[in-house]
PDB file of C-alpha atoms in Angstrom:
ATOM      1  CA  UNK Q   1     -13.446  31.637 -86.463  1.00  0.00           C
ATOM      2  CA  UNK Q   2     -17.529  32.592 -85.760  1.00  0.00           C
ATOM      3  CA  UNK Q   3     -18.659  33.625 -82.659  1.00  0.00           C
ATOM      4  CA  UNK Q   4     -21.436  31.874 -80.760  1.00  0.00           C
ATOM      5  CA  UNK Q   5     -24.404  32.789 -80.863  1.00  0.00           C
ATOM      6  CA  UNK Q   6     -26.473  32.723 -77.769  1.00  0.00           C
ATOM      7  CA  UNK Q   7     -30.187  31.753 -77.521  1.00  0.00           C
ATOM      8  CA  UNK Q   8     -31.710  34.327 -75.302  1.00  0.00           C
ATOM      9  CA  UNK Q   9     -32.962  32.852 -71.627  1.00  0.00           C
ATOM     10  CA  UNK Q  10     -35.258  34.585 -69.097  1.00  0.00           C
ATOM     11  CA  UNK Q  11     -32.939  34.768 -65.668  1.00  0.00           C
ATOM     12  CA  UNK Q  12     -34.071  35.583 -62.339  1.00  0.00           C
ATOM     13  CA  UNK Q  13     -33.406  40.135 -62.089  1.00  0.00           C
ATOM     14  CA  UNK Q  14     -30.610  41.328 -59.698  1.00  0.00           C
ATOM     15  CA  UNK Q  15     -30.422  44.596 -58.086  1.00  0.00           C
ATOM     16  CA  UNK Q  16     -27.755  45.566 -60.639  1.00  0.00           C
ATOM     17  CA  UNK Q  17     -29.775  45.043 -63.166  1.00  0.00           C
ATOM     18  CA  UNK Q  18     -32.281  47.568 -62.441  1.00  0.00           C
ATOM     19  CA  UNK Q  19     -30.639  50.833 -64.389  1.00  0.00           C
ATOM     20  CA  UNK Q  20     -30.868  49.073 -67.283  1.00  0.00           C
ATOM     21  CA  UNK Q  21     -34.399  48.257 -67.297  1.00  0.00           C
ATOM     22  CA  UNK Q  22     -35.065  52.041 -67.422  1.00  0.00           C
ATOM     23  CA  UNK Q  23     -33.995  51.801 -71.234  1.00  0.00           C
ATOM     24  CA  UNK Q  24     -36.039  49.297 -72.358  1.00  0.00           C
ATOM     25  CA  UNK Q  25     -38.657  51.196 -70.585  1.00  0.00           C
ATOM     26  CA  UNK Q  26     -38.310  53.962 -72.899  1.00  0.00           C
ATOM     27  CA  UNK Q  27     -38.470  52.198 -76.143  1.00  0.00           C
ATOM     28  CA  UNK Q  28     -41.193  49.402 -75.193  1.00  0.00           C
ATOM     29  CA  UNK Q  29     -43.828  52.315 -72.773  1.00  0.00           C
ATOM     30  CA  UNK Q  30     -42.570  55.546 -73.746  1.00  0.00           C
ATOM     31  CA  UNK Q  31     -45.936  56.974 -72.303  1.00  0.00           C
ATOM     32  CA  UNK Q  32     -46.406  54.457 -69.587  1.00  0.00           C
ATOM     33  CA  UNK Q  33     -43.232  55.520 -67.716  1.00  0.00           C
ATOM     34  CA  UNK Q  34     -42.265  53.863 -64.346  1.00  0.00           C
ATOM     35  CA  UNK Q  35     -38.928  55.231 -62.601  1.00  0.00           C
ATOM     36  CA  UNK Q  36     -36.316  52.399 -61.514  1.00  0.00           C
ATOM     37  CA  UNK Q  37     -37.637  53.148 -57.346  1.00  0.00           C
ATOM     38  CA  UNK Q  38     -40.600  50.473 -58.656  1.00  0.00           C
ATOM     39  CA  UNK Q  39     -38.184  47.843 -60.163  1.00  0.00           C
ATOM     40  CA  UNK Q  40     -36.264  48.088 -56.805  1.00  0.00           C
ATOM     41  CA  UNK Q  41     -39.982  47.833 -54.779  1.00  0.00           C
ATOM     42  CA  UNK Q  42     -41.161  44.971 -56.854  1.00  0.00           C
ATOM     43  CA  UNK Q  43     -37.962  43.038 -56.804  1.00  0.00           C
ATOM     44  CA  UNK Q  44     -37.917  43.085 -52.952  1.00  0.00           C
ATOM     45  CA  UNK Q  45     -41.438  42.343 -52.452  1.00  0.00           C
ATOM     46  CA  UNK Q  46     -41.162  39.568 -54.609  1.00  0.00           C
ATOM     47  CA  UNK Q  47     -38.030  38.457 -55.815  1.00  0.00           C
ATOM     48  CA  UNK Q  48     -39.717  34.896 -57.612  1.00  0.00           C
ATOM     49  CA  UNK Q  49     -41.916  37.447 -59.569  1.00  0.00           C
ATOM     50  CA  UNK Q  50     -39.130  39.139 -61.317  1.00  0.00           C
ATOM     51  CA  UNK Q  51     -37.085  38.417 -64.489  1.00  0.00           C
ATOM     52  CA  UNK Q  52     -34.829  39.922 -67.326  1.00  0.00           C
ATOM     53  CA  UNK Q  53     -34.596  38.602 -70.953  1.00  0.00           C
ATOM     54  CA  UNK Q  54     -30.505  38.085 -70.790  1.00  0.00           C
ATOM     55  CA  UNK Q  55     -29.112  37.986 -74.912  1.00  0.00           C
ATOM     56  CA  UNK Q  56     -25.853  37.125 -73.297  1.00  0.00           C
ATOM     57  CA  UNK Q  57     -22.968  39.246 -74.101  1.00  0.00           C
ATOM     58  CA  UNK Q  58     -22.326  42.195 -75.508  1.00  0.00           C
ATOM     59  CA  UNK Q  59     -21.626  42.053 -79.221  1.00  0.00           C
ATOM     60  CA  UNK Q  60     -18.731  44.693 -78.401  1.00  0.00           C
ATOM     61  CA  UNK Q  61     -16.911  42.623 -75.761  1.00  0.00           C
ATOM     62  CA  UNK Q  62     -18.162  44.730 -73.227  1.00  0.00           C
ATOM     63  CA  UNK Q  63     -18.190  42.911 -69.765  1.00  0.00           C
ATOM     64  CA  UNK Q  64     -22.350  43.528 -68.619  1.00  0.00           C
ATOM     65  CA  UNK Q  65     -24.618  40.713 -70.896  1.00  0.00           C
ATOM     66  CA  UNK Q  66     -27.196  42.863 -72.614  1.00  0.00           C
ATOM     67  CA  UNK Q  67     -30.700  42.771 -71.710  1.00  0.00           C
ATOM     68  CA  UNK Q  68     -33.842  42.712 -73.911  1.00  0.00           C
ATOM     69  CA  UNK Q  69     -36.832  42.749 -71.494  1.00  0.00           C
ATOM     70  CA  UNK Q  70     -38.221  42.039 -67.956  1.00  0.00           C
ATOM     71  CA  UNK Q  71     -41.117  40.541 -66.677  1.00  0.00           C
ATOM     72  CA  UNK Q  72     -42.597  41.754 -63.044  1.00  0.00           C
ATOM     73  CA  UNK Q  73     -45.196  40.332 -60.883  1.00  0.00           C
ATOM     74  CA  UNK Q  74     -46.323  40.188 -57.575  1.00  0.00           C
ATOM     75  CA  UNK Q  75     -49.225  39.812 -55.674  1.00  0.00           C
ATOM     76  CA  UNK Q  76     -52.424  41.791 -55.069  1.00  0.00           C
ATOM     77  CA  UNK Q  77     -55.425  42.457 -52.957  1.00  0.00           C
ATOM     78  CA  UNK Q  78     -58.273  43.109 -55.204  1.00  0.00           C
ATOM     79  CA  UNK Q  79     -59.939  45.235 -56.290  1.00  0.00           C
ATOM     80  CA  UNK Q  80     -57.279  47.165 -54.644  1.00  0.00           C
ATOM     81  CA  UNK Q  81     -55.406  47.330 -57.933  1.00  0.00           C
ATOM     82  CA  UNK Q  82     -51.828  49.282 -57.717  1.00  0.00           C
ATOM     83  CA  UNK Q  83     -51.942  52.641 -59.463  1.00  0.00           C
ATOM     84  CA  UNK Q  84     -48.642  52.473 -62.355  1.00  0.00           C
ATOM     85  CA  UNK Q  85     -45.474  53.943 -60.646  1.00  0.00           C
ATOM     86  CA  UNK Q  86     -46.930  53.299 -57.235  1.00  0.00           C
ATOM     87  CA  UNK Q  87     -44.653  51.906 -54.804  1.00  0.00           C
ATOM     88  CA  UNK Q  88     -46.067  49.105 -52.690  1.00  0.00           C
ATOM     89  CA  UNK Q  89     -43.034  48.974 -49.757  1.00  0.00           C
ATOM     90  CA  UNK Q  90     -44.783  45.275 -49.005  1.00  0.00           C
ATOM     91  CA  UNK Q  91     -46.928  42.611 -50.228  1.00  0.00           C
ATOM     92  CA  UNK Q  92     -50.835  43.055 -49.038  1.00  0.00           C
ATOM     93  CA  UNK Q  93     -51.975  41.648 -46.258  1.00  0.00           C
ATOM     94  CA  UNK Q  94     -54.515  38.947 -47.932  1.00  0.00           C
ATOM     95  CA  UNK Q  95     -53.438  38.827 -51.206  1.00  0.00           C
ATOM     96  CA  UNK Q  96     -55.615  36.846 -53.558  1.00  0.00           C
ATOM     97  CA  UNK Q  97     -54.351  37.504 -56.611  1.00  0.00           C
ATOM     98  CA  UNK Q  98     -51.671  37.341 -58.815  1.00  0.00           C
ATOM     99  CA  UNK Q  99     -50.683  40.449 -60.872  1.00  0.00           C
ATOM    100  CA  UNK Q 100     -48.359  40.331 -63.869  1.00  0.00           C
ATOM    101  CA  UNK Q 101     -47.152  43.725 -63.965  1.00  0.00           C
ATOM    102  CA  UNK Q 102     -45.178  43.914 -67.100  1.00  0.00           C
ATOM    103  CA  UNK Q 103     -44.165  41.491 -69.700  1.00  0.00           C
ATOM    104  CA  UNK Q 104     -41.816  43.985 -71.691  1.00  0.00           C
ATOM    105  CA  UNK Q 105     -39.553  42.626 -74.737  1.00  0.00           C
ATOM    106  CA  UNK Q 106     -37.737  44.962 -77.093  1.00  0.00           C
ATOM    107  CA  UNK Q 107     -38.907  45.191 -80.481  1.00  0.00           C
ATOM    108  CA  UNK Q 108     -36.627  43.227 -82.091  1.00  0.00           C
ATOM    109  CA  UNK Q 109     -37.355  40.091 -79.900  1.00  0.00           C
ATOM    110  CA  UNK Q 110     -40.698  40.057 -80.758  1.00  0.00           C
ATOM    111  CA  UNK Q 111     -43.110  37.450 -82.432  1.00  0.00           C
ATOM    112  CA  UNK Q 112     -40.018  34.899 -81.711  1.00  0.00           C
ATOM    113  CA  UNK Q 113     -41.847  32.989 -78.919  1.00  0.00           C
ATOM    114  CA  UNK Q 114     -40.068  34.593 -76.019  1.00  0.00           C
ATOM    115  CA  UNK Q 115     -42.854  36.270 -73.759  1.00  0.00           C
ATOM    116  CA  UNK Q 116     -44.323  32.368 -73.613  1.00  0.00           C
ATOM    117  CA  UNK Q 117     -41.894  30.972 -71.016  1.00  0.00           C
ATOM    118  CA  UNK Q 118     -42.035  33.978 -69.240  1.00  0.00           C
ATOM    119  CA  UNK Q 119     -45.377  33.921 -68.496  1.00  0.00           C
ATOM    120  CA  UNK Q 120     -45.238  30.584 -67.366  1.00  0.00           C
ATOM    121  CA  UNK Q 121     -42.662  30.945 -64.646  1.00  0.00           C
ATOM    122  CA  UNK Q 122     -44.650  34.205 -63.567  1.00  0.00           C
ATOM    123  CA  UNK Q 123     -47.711  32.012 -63.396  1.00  0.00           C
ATOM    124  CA  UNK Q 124     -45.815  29.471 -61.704  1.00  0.00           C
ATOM    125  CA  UNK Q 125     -44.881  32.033 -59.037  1.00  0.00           C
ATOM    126  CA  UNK Q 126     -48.613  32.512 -58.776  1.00  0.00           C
ATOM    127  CA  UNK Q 127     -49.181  29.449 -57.064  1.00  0.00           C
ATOM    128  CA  UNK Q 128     -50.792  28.940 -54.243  1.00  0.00           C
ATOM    129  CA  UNK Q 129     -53.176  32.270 -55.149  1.00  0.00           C
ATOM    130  CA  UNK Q 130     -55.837  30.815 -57.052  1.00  0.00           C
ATOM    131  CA  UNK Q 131     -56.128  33.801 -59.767  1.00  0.00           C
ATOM    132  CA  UNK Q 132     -53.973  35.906 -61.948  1.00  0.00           C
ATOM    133  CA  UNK Q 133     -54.239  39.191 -63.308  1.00  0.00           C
ATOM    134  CA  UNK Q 134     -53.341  41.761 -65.809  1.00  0.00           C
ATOM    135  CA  UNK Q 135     -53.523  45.442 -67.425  1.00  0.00           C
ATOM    136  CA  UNK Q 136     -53.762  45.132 -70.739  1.00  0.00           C
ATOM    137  CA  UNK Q 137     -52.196  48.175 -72.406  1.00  0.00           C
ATOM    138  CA  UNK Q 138     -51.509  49.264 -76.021  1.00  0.00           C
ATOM    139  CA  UNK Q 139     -54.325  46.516 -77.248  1.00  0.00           C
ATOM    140  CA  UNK Q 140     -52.347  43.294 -76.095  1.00  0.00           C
ATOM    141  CA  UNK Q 141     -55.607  41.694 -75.395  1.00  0.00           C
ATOM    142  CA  UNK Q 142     -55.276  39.407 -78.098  1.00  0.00           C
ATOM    143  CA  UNK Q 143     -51.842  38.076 -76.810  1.00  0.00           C
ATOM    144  CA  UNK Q 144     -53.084  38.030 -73.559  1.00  0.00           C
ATOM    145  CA  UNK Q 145     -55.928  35.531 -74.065  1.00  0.00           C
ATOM    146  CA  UNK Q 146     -54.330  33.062 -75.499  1.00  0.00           C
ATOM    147  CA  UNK Q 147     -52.967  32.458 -72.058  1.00  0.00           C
ATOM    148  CA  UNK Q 148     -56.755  32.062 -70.860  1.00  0.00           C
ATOM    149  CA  UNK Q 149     -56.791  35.767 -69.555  1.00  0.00           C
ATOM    150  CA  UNK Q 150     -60.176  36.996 -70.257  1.00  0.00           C
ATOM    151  CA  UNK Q 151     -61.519  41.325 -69.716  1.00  0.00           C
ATOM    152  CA  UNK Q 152     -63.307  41.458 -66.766  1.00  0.00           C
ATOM    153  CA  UNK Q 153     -65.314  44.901 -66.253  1.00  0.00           C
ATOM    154  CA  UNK Q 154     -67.171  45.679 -63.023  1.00  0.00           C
ATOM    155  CA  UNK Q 155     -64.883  44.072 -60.830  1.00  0.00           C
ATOM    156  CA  UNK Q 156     -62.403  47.661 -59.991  1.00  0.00           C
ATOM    157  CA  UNK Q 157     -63.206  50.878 -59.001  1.00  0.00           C
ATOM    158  CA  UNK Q 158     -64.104  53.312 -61.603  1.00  0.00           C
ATOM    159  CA  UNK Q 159     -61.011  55.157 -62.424  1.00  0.00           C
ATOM    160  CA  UNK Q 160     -59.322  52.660 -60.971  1.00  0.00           C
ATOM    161  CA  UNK Q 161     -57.487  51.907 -64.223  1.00  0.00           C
ATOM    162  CA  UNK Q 162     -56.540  55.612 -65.416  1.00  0.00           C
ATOM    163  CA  UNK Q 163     -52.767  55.597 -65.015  1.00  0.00           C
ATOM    164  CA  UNK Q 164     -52.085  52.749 -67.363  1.00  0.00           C
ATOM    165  CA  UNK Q 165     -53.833  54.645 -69.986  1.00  0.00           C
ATOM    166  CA  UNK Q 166     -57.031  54.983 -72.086  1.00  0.00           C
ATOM    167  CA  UNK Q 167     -57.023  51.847 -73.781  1.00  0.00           C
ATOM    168  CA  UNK Q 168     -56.169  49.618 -70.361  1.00  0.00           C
ATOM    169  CA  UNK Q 169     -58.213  46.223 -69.758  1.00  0.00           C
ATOM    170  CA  UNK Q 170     -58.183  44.466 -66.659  1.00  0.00           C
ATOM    171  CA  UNK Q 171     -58.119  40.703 -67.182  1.00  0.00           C
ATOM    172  CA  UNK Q 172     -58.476  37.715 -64.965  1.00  0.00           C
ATOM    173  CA  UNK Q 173     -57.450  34.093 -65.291  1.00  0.00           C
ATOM    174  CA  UNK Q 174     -58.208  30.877 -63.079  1.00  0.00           C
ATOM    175  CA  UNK Q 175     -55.182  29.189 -62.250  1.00  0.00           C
TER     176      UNK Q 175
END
C-alpha cells in the first residue's frame, strides 16, 4: 500500500500555528529575525492578510500537519513604513496601502510555483486600498516584478529602510 501524497495548499494561519513559524524563520531570514510577538500582532490586525503553506501531515504520523512557509500582510500608512520586528497593536488610521510583509517558503518548496497563489490572495486582501507594497530583501526584485511591483526611491524617509537590511528595495504596485 503507498501513501498519499498531498499537494501543498496555502490555508488561512491560526494562533497555534504561530511557534512554528519561528523555524522557518530561521532557515528562510536567518539575519532578518522577527520574534513570534509580530506573527501574533499581524494576525490580529489582520487576520485576511495571513497564511501558512500547510504540506499536510507529518511524514512520521505525528498529529500537527507540517508547515513550509507563511505569507503576512496588512495595511499601511505611507511613507510611514513599519520598522522589521515592530509591533503595530492596530491597523493605521488612513491606511492607503497594502504591505506584503513576508512571502517566506522553505527551500525545498521553491521554484515549484507556490509563492504565485499566495500573492494573489494577499493582493486580493488588498482590495479596496488602491496600492500594494513591498521590501524587497536578499535581491528578490526580480521575483517581485513579475507581479508588476516596480522600486520606487524617494518616496520613504531616509533610513527608513535600515532594519530589513542593506540590500532592501521598497516597491509599489497599482492594484
Amino acid at each position: 500500500m503507498s501513501a498519499s501524497v498531498s499537494q501543498p495548499l496555502w490555508r488561512p494561519l491560526r494562533e497555534s500555528d504561530i511557534p512554528r513559524l519561528d523555524a522557518i524563520g530561521e532557515i528562510v531570514h536567518p539575519d532578518l529575525p522577527e520574534p513570534p510577538e509580530v506573527f501574533a500582532d499581524r494576525l490580529r490586525i489582520c487576520p485576511g492578510g495571513a497564511f501558512v503553506l500547510s504540506t499536510g501531515a507529518r511524514p512520521d504520523g505525528g498529529g500537527d500537519e507540517e508547515l513550509a512557509g507563511y505569507a503576512i500582510g496588512h495595511p499601511v500608512r505611507l511613507p510611514e513604513l513599519p520598522a522589521l520586528g515592530q509591533i503595530l497593536g492596530a491597523l493605521p488610521v488612513g491606511a492607503d496601502a497594502f504591505l506584503i510583509h513576508d512571502v517566506a517558503l522553505l527551500p525545498q518548496m521553491r521554484g515549484r510555483g507556490l509563492a504565485a497563489p499566495v500573492v494573489e490572495l494577499l493582493l486580493g486582501a488588498a482590495v479596496p486600498l488602491k496600492e500594494a507594497c513591498l521590501v524587497s530583501v536578499y535581491g528578490t526584485a526580480g521575483f517581485w516584478s513579475r507581479f508588476g511591483f516596480r522600486p520606487e526611491t524617494g518616496r520613504l524617509p531616509a533610513g527608513k529602510l535600515a532594519s530589513y537590511g542593506p540590500d532592501a528595495v521598497f516597491m509599489t504596485r497599482r492594484l
